[in-house]
PDB file of C-alpha atoms in Angstrom:
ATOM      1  CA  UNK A   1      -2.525 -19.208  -2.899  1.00 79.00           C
ATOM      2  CA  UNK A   2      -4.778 -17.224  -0.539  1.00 78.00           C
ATOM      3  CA  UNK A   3      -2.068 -17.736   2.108  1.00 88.00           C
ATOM      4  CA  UNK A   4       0.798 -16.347  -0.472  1.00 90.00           C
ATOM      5  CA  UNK A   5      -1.145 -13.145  -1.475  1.00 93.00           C
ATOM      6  CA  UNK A   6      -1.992 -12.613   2.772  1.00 90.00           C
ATOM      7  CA  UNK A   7       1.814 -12.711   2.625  1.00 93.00           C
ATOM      8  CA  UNK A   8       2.386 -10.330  -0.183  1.00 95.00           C
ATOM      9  CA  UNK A   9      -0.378  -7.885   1.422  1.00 92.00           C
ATOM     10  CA  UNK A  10       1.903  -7.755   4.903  1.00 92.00           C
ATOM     11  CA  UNK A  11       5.127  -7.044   3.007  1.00 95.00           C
ATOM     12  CA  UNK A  12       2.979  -3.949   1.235  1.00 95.00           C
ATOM     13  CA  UNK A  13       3.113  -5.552  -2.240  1.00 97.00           C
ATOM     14  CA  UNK A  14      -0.607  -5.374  -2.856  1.00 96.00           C
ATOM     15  CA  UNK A  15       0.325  -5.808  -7.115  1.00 97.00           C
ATOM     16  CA  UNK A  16       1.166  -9.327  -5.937  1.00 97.00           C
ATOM     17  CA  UNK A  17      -1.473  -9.615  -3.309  1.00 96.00           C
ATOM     18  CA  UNK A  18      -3.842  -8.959  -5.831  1.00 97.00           C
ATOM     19  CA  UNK A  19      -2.152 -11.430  -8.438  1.00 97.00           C
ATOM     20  CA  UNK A  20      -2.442 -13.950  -6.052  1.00 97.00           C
ATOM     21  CA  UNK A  21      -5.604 -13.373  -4.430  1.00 97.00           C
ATOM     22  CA  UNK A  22      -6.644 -13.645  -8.735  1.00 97.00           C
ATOM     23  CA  UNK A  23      -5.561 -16.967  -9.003  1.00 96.00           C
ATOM     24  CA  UNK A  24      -7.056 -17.853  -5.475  1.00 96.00           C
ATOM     25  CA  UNK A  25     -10.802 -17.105  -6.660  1.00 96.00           C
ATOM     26  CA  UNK A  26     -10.428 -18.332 -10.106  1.00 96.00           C
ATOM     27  CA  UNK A  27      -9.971 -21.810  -7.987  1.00 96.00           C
ATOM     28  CA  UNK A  28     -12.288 -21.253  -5.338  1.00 95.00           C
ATOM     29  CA  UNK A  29     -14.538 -18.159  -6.924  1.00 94.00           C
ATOM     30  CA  UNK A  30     -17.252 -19.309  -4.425  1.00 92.00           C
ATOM     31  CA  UNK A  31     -15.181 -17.948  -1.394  1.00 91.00           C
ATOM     32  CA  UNK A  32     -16.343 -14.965  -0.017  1.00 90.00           C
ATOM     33  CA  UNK A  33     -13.139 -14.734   2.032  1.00 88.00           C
ATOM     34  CA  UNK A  34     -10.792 -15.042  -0.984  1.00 93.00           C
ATOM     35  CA  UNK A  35     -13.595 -12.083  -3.154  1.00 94.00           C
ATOM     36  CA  UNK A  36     -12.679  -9.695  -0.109  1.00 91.00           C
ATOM     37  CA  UNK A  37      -8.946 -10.325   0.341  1.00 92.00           C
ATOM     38  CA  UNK A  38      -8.846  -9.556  -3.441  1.00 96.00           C
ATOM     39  CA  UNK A  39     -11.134  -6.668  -3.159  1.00 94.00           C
ATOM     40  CA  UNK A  40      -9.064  -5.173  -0.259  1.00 92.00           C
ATOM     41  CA  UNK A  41      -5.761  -6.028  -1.849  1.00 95.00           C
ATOM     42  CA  UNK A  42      -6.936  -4.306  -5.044  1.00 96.00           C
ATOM     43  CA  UNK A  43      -8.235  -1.190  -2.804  1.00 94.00           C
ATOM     44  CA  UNK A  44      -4.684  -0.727  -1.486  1.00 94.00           C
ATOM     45  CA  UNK A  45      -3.005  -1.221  -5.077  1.00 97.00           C
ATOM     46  CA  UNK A  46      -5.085   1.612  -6.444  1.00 97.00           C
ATOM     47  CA  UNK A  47      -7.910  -0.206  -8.176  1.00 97.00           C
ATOM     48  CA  UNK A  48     -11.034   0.793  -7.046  1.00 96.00           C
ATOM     49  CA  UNK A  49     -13.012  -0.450  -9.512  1.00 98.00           C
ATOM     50  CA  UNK A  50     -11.822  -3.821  -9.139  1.00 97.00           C
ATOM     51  CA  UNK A  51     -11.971  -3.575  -5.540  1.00 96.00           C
ATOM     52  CA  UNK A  52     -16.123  -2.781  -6.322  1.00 96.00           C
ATOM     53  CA  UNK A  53     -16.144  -5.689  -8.035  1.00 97.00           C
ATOM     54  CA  UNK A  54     -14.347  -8.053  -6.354  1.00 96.00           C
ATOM     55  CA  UNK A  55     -16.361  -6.663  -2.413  1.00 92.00           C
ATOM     56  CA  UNK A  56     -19.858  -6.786  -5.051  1.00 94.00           C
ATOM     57  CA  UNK A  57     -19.193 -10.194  -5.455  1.00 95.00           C
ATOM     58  CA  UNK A  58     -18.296 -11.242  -1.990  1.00 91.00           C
ATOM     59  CA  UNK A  59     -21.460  -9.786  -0.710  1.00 88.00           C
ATOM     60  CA  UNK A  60     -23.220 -11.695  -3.650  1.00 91.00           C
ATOM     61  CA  UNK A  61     -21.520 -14.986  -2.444  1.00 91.00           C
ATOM     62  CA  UNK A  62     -22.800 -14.051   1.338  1.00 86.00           C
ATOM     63  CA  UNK A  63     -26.149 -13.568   0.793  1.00 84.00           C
ATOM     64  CA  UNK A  64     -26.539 -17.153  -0.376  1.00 85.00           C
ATOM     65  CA  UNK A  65     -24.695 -18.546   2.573  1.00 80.00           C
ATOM     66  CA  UNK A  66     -26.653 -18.514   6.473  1.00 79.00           C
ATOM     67  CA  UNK A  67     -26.326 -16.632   9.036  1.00 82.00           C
ATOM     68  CA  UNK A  68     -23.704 -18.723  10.705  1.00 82.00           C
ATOM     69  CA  UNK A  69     -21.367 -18.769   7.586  1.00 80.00           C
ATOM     70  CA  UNK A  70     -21.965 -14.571   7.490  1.00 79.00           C
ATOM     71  CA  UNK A  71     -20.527 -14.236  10.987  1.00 83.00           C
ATOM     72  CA  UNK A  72     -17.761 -16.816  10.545  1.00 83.00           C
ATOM     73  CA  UNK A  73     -17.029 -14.589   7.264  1.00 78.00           C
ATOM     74  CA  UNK A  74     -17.172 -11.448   9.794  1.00 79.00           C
ATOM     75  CA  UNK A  75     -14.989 -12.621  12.406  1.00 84.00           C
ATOM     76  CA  UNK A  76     -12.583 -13.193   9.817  1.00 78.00           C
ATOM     77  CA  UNK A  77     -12.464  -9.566   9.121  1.00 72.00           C
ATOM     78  CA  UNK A  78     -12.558  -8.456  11.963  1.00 76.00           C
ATOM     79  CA  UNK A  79      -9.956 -10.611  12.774  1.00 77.00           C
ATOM     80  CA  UNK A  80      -8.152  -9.490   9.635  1.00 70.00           C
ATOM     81  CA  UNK A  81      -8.484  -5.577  10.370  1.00 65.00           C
ATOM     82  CA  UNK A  82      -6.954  -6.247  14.652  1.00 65.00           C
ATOM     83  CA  UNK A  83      -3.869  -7.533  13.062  1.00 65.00           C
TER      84      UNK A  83
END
């Protein structure tokens, strides 16, 4: 489902990105990755308070995780924002 709302956010419909990226962390809501596709997903659609929320609680999820799972967790934005 994370995969499906990646999809939606490249086609610009970030109302679907963020419906799937939803449903993503209600099944895996200890995934920072899936928090900040949702939170960036809900940035683009116009919801800034949900993207708060939804970055809030990826950073919450991160600071529980070590240092090696922070900088996989980077790369993967990083990685995110080159493409």
């Amino acid at each position: 489902i994370n995969v499906l709302g990646v999809g939606r956010m490249d086609l610009g419909d970030y109302a679907g990105a963020v419906a799937a990226f939803a449903e993503a962390a209600a099944i895996l809501p200890e995934e920072p990755v899936v928090q900040s596709n949702l939170a960036l997903a809900s940035l683009l659609a116009g919801d800034e308070a949900g993207a708060e929320a939804a970055f809030a609680e990826a950073f919450r999820l991160l600071e529980r995780e070590g240092p090696q799972r922070r900088l996989a967790f980077m790369r993967t934005m990083a990685a995110d924002v080159a493409r």
